Amino acid sequence: MREQLLAHPVFKMASEQFERSADFLQLSDEVRERCKWPKRLITCTIPIKRDNGETEVYFGYRVQHHLSRGPVKGGLRFHPNVDLGEVAALAMWMNWKCALMGLPFGGGKGGVTCDPRTMSQHELENVTRRFTAEMLPFIGPETDVMAPDMGTNEQTMAWIADVYATHAGHLVPGIVTGKPVILQGSEGRTQATGHGVAFLAARAIQLCGIDYDSATAVVQGFGNVGAHAARTISTYGVKVIAVSDVTGAIHSPDGLDINALMQYVKDTGGVKNFPGSSPIDPDEMLLLECSVLMPAALERVITEKNAADLKCKVLAEGANGPTTPNADAIIEKRGDIFLIPDILCNAGGVTVSYFEWVQNLQRFQWSEQEVISKLDTMLAAAFDKVINFAKYNQLPNRVAALSLGIKEVADVKAQRGLYP
Ligand code: GLU
């Protein structure tokens, strides 16, 4: 299994990042091994009758990296690229993210290999319900709490909650986060990840000595994270000059109207041909001169092929794993880009998921203002902690963030000892 995981490019990347921080922390071989490998890798098949009457068998995964610090926490992804290695890498990153933010969770991630863009609501509902049924022995509010990720949303979470409630015989709101507010979801959860990306990007822009009024942003990916990041950063006065999604990339040097673009995407299904913008090659878009570049889609988009040509001052990683270790090395050598690493930059989502779980356990509902102000306080503290640690130890921001998260987990493992 070790070899199988390491053969996957995304897991290999997460593993290389881990080893670099483990070296810095001088972890013993024993603790290193215990921290690195996932506790549980669950694979299942999901047979579904499609709308055309044919039966299709999908593959589903849930990887629970660690339960040492609390229940496993992390999203559920529906995407054609999903496989065990990718999900295991994403689970590992969730682990360090939760630990960095001081959340009482281990990391997890799930996924189903499917293309939601080609599936009806009915088919998506069936996949979600059957996947949840397959996971019932392994999930629960004290063991594993799922949330939205790429290709899933609050409706998906409502279906998961419904399957779980049907089997439990009563509603168990803490079984998932990112639920609709009427189903005891949290105010502020939908925009939390994008809000956090923009909030931290704005701090980094300030640290670089750039005025918001003269600042520009480029956003790759216009799903839940990218769209809310773009909307929030524009409220600071930053001009969003280019945006891309699966339908294409658009450019407008005077700045895009993000609220209008969000409505346009709702109506047409993508950013392509947005009135007032011109098309641009998606790869070239990444190389536009801008104050902040926000990759907010898939892994491995900043690579050794484009890292040397980036013209951003801040790289704010809304996605998980958008930058490869080879690209990291180039960015470190350049020394002119301020990197906000994924496990910090996109931690707003899981932080509000934690708030949602706490509210669910207490049967209490906080206001949106309360949620966002608690979120901003935690993000600002984590940001300061990472950059101070990086400065003090002369580390790149990514290694600093990962080391802070990994150390939490390693310390808990060492303290708990081995059973038997
Ligand atoms: N899928 C999100 C992430 O990658 C959120 C996970 C959660 O809220 O549990 O951080």
XYZ file of C-alpha atoms and ligand atoms in Angstrom:
430
model
C 0.000 0.000 0.000
C 2.882 2.397 0.749
C 4.198 1.991 -2.803
C 0.731 2.277 -4.305
C 0.111 5.586 -2.529
C 3.542 6.967 -3.337
C 2.993 6.138 -7.007
C 0.244 8.755 -7.088
C 1.633 12.190 -8.046
C -0.533 14.103 -5.557
C 0.212 11.752 -2.657
C 3.899 11.821 -3.573
C 3.747 15.598 -3.407
C 2.028 15.607 0.030
C 4.575 13.060 1.206
C 7.551 15.155 0.026
C 6.129 18.208 1.773
C 5.661 16.165 4.943
C 9.220 14.777 4.869
C 10.681 18.249 4.507
C 8.890 19.492 7.619
C 9.590 16.229 9.473
C 13.302 16.779 8.769
C 13.089 20.311 10.105
C 11.269 19.050 13.227
C 13.779 16.204 13.540
C 10.967 13.714 14.083
C 12.089 10.253 15.124
C 11.539 7.474 12.575
C 8.794 6.028 14.746
C 6.748 9.234 15.098
C 7.395 10.099 11.450
C 5.929 6.797 10.256
C 2.951 7.062 12.579
C 2.197 10.596 11.425
C 2.641 10.063 7.713
C 0.449 7.087 6.882
C -3.343 7.181 6.995
C -5.122 5.203 9.694
C -7.946 3.979 7.460
C -8.421 3.833 3.686
C -11.964 2.866 2.772
C -12.967 2.029 -0.798
C -16.457 1.117 -1.923
C -18.465 0.648 -5.070
C -21.654 2.591 -5.647
C -24.045 0.949 -8.102
C -26.634 3.418 -9.361
C -29.465 3.226 -11.846
C -28.971 6.172 -14.187
C -31.856 8.141 -15.654
C -31.576 6.180 -18.927
C -32.283 2.951 -17.039
C -28.711 1.618 -17.205
C -26.817 0.628 -14.084
C -23.454 2.288 -13.545
C -20.936 1.379 -10.848
C -18.978 4.299 -9.406
C -15.990 4.050 -7.054
C -16.068 5.914 -3.756
C -13.342 6.567 -1.176
C -12.968 7.900 2.323
C -9.534 8.243 3.885
C -9.271 8.920 7.611
C -5.737 10.125 8.130
C -5.791 10.259 11.919
C -8.206 10.132 14.800
C -5.600 10.957 17.450
C -6.804 14.514 18.078
C -10.549 13.983 17.605
C -13.007 13.015 14.877
C -11.821 13.039 11.299
C -12.880 16.179 9.414
C -12.850 16.937 5.730
C -14.761 17.322 2.536
C -16.355 14.996 0.015
C -15.362 15.556 -3.612
C -17.216 14.530 -6.779
C -14.811 14.802 -9.707
C -13.542 12.620 -12.586
C -9.944 12.783 -11.225
C -10.817 11.333 -7.822
C -8.921 8.215 -6.809
C -7.476 6.717 -3.654
C -4.074 8.415 -3.893
C -5.566 11.860 -4.421
C -8.051 11.428 -1.571
C -5.279 10.168 0.753
C -3.148 13.230 -0.023
C -6.073 15.571 0.573
C -6.797 13.783 3.874
C -3.181 14.274 4.969
C -3.356 18.009 4.196
C -6.630 18.266 6.137
C -4.818 16.743 9.094
C -2.115 19.401 9.200
C -4.702 22.107 8.461
C -6.913 21.197 11.435
C -3.873 20.929 13.705
C -2.445 24.271 12.529
C -5.786 25.962 13.249
C -6.014 24.292 16.660
C -9.255 22.499 15.744
C -9.931 19.274 17.690
C -10.062 17.150 14.542
C -7.975 14.746 12.519
C -7.926 15.058 8.756
C -10.087 13.141 6.326
C -11.285 13.379 2.765
C -13.735 11.495 0.618
C -14.548 11.331 -3.017
C -16.515 9.658 -5.747
C -15.036 9.313 -9.223
C -17.786 10.843 -11.328
C -18.492 13.923 -13.397
C -21.261 15.898 -11.708
C -21.502 18.217 -14.715
C -22.925 15.345 -16.775
C -25.259 13.985 -14.082
C -28.844 14.929 -13.190
C -29.864 15.999 -9.665
C -31.599 12.654 -9.293
C -28.422 10.739 -10.193
C -26.323 12.890 -7.859
C -28.798 12.283 -5.061
C -28.638 8.522 -5.604
C -24.822 8.494 -5.651
C -24.722 10.563 -2.466
C -27.274 8.434 -0.649
C -25.674 5.125 -1.616
C -22.158 6.405 -0.775
C -23.431 7.517 2.640
C -25.063 4.135 3.227
C -21.750 2.412 2.412
C -19.947 4.713 4.868
C -22.411 4.281 7.752
C -20.175 1.887 9.756
C -17.287 4.360 9.599
C -18.802 7.819 10.140
C -20.470 9.697 13.012
C -20.279 13.046 14.804
C -17.511 11.666 17.053
C -15.657 9.690 14.367
C -15.889 11.287 10.928
C -17.688 14.467 9.876
C -17.908 15.217 6.135
C -18.334 18.608 4.436
C -18.581 20.021 0.905
C -15.604 20.052 -1.445
C -15.273 20.251 -5.213
C -18.473 19.118 -6.968
C -20.561 18.895 -3.781
C -22.607 21.517 -1.929
C -25.118 22.061 0.861
C -27.731 19.945 -0.935
C -25.277 17.018 -0.928
C -24.797 17.507 2.817
C -28.562 17.568 3.373
C -28.863 14.159 1.635
C -26.048 12.744 3.792
C -27.756 14.056 6.946
C -31.042 12.531 5.774
C -29.578 9.045 5.201
C -27.820 9.139 8.568
C -30.976 10.362 10.353
C -33.085 7.668 8.717
C -30.783 4.958 10.063
C -30.322 6.567 13.491
C -34.053 7.167 13.868
C -33.486 10.844 14.696
C -31.716 13.883 13.254
C -27.996 13.951 14.104
C -26.984 17.459 12.949
C -23.280 16.987 13.824
C -22.873 14.234 11.200
C -21.983 16.735 8.449
C -21.097 20.410 8.155
C -21.834 22.794 5.328
C -25.515 21.886 5.634
C -28.295 24.294 4.667
C -28.958 26.761 7.500
C -32.556 25.488 7.862
C -31.082 22.066 8.638
C -28.894 23.477 11.419
C -26.077 24.496 9.119
C -24.040 27.516 10.165
C -24.516 31.054 8.969
C -21.410 32.062 7.021
C -20.275 28.532 6.084
C -20.924 28.813 2.329
C -18.670 31.830 1.877
C -16.197 30.900 4.653
C -13.402 29.389 2.550
C -13.400 32.144 -0.078
C -13.817 34.823 2.583
C -10.760 33.452 4.405
C -8.660 33.334 1.232
C -9.475 36.996 0.521
C -9.031 38.080 4.149
C -5.523 36.583 4.285
C -4.639 37.762 0.770
C -5.569 41.301 1.835
C -3.211 41.045 4.840
C -0.406 39.824 2.590
C -1.042 42.623 0.066
C -0.720 45.092 2.937
C 2.505 43.444 4.145
C 3.925 43.828 0.628
C 3.268 47.564 0.907
C 0.610 47.660 -1.838
C -2.504 49.875 -1.509
C -5.775 48.044 -1.992
C -6.900 50.697 -4.495
C -4.001 49.956 -6.817
C -4.051 46.190 -6.223
C -5.239 43.588 -8.743
C -6.257 39.946 -8.434
C -6.399 36.957 -10.775
C -8.568 34.020 -9.754
C -8.198 30.535 -11.234
C -11.381 28.537 -10.583
C -14.789 30.100 -10.055
C -16.529 27.512 -7.922
C -17.611 28.181 -4.364
C -14.084 29.075 -3.186
C -12.917 31.172 -6.149
C -16.186 33.083 -6.532
C -16.395 34.059 -2.857
C -12.678 34.875 -2.735
C -13.131 37.155 -5.767
C -16.215 38.790 -4.305
C -14.626 39.398 -0.896
C -11.314 40.709 -2.247
C -13.236 43.172 -4.436
C -14.904 44.577 -1.302
C -11.408 45.751 -0.219
C -11.213 47.803 -3.420
C -8.946 45.278 -5.158
C -9.681 44.948 -8.911
C -10.272 41.372 -10.091
C -8.845 41.522 -13.606
C -9.126 37.879 -14.712
C -11.021 34.733 -13.781
C -11.157 31.211 -15.206
C -13.213 28.048 -14.848
C -13.728 24.871 -16.890
C -15.474 26.844 -19.641
C -12.512 29.198 -20.220
C -10.723 32.295 -18.951
C -11.793 35.928 -19.168
C -9.821 39.151 -18.816
C -10.772 42.751 -18.141
C -7.919 45.123 -17.180
C -10.445 47.594 -15.686
C -11.789 44.952 -13.319
C -14.710 42.527 -13.481
C -18.029 43.117 -11.722
C -17.971 40.001 -9.538
C -21.607 40.117 -8.414
C -22.711 40.342 -12.046
C -20.291 37.550 -12.987
C -21.682 35.285 -10.246
C -25.192 35.841 -11.600
C -23.953 35.210 -15.167
C -22.345 31.910 -14.106
C -25.586 30.880 -12.395
C -27.510 31.593 -15.592
C -25.088 30.212 -18.203
C -23.017 27.606 -16.331
C -19.620 29.286 -16.760
C -17.547 32.472 -17.084
C -17.015 32.177 -20.854
C -18.218 35.161 -22.938
C -19.055 37.311 -19.899
C -20.092 40.680 -21.412
C -17.363 43.318 -21.234
C -14.522 40.803 -20.882
C -12.169 39.374 -23.485
C -11.113 35.734 -23.672
C -7.582 34.788 -22.614
C -5.708 31.504 -22.670
C -6.140 29.921 -19.199
C -2.400 29.117 -18.921
C -1.457 32.650 -19.929
C -3.898 34.040 -17.409
C -1.752 32.576 -14.616
C 1.161 34.667 -15.873
C -0.644 38.029 -15.853
C 0.944 40.774 -13.843
C -1.120 41.154 -10.660
C -0.839 41.776 -6.933
C -2.387 38.454 -5.978
C -2.870 35.208 -7.850
C -5.445 32.874 -6.316
C -5.421 29.307 -7.633
C -8.776 28.031 -6.379
C -9.405 24.820 -8.298
C -7.401 21.621 -8.652
C -3.959 20.461 -7.491
C -0.681 21.007 -9.369
C -1.366 24.078 -11.515
C 1.757 25.985 -10.467
C 4.602 23.774 -11.661
C 8.218 24.034 -12.795
C 6.792 25.020 -16.201
C 5.261 28.323 -15.080
C 6.687 29.173 -11.614
C 9.602 31.195 -12.977
C 7.225 33.293 -15.109
C 4.637 34.210 -12.475
C 4.182 37.953 -12.132
C 2.184 38.085 -8.909
C 3.396 39.530 -5.612
C 1.213 37.249 -3.480
C 0.258 33.640 -4.213
C -2.853 32.828 -2.190
C -3.649 29.112 -2.382
C -7.426 28.711 -2.260
C -7.125 25.185 -3.666
C -5.489 22.283 -1.870
C -2.067 21.451 -3.291
C -1.995 23.864 -6.265
C 1.816 24.257 -6.167
C 4.229 21.380 -6.764
C 7.456 20.977 -4.729
C 9.504 21.794 -7.871
C 7.575 25.044 -8.252
C 8.055 25.736 -4.540
C 11.818 25.467 -5.033
C 11.677 28.019 -7.872
C 9.481 30.391 -5.848
C 11.815 30.111 -2.842
C 14.831 30.897 -5.010
C 13.081 33.891 -6.588
C 12.249 35.270 -3.146
C 9.873 37.916 -4.551
C 6.530 36.141 -4.048
C 4.726 36.047 -0.710
C 3.146 32.579 -0.473
C 0.085 31.918 1.673
C 0.140 28.116 1.785
C -3.067 26.143 1.240
C -3.421 24.707 4.748
C -3.526 28.264 6.075
C -5.053 30.113 3.136
C -8.155 27.952 2.686
C -8.603 27.039 6.372
C -11.627 29.341 6.693
C -13.907 26.564 5.447
C -12.993 23.933 7.977
C -12.848 26.537 10.745
C -16.477 27.486 10.182
C -17.238 23.772 9.833
C -15.830 23.442 13.344
C -18.116 26.287 14.480
C -21.047 24.495 12.844
C -20.204 21.225 14.639
C -19.916 23.070 17.970
C -23.266 24.798 17.377
C -24.821 21.427 16.490
C -23.510 19.748 19.637
C -24.858 22.663 21.705
C -28.134 22.871 19.743
C -27.456 26.578 19.373
C -27.273 28.961 16.407
C -24.785 31.835 16.130
C -25.352 34.939 13.988
C -23.385 35.450 10.771
C -21.588 38.399 12.344
C -20.504 36.250 15.293
C -19.267 33.497 12.971
C -17.279 35.821 10.701
C -15.735 37.783 13.536
C -14.622 34.564 15.312
C -13.290 33.286 11.959
C -11.299 36.445 11.252
C -9.767 36.354 14.729
C -8.621 32.751 14.286
C -7.305 33.289 10.759
C -5.376 36.407 11.746
C -3.800 34.576 14.693
C -2.802 31.598 12.522
C -1.389 33.916 9.823
C 0.767 35.764 12.378
C 1.877 32.492 13.948
C 2.993 31.094 10.574
C 4.863 34.160 9.366
C 6.567 34.677 12.735
C 7.618 31.017 12.865
C 8.879 31.266 9.278
C 10.879 34.386 10.040
C 12.335 33.080 13.289
C 13.401 29.759 11.753
C 14.203 31.155 8.292
C 11.750 28.820 6.631
C 9.484 29.265 3.606
C 5.878 29.936 4.688
C 4.725 26.493 3.514
C 7.311 24.631 5.554
C 6.485 26.810 8.571
C 2.729 26.151 8.326
C 3.164 22.432 7.787
C 5.708 22.146 10.594
C 3.369 23.878 13.058
C 0.537 21.486 12.132
C 2.672 18.351 12.027
C 4.265 19.166 15.397
C 0.829 19.264 17.074
C 0.023 15.816 15.737
C 3.459 14.385 16.511
C 3.302 15.667 20.103
C -0.123 14.113 20.654
C 1.055 10.798 19.205
C 4.159 10.785 21.394
C 2.108 11.673 24.497
C -0.570 9.055 23.874
C 2.035 6.349 23.246
C 1.373 3.014 21.576
C -1.462 0.559 22.115
C -0.969 -2.235 23.057
N -13.311 20.786 1.787
C -12.838 21.856 2.603
C -11.322 21.819 2.733
O -10.639 21.267 1.908
C -13.573 21.968 3.925
C -13.525 20.765 4.815
C -14.468 20.870 6.013
O -15.132 21.871 6.159
O -14.503 19.898 6.770
O -10.761 22.396 3.633
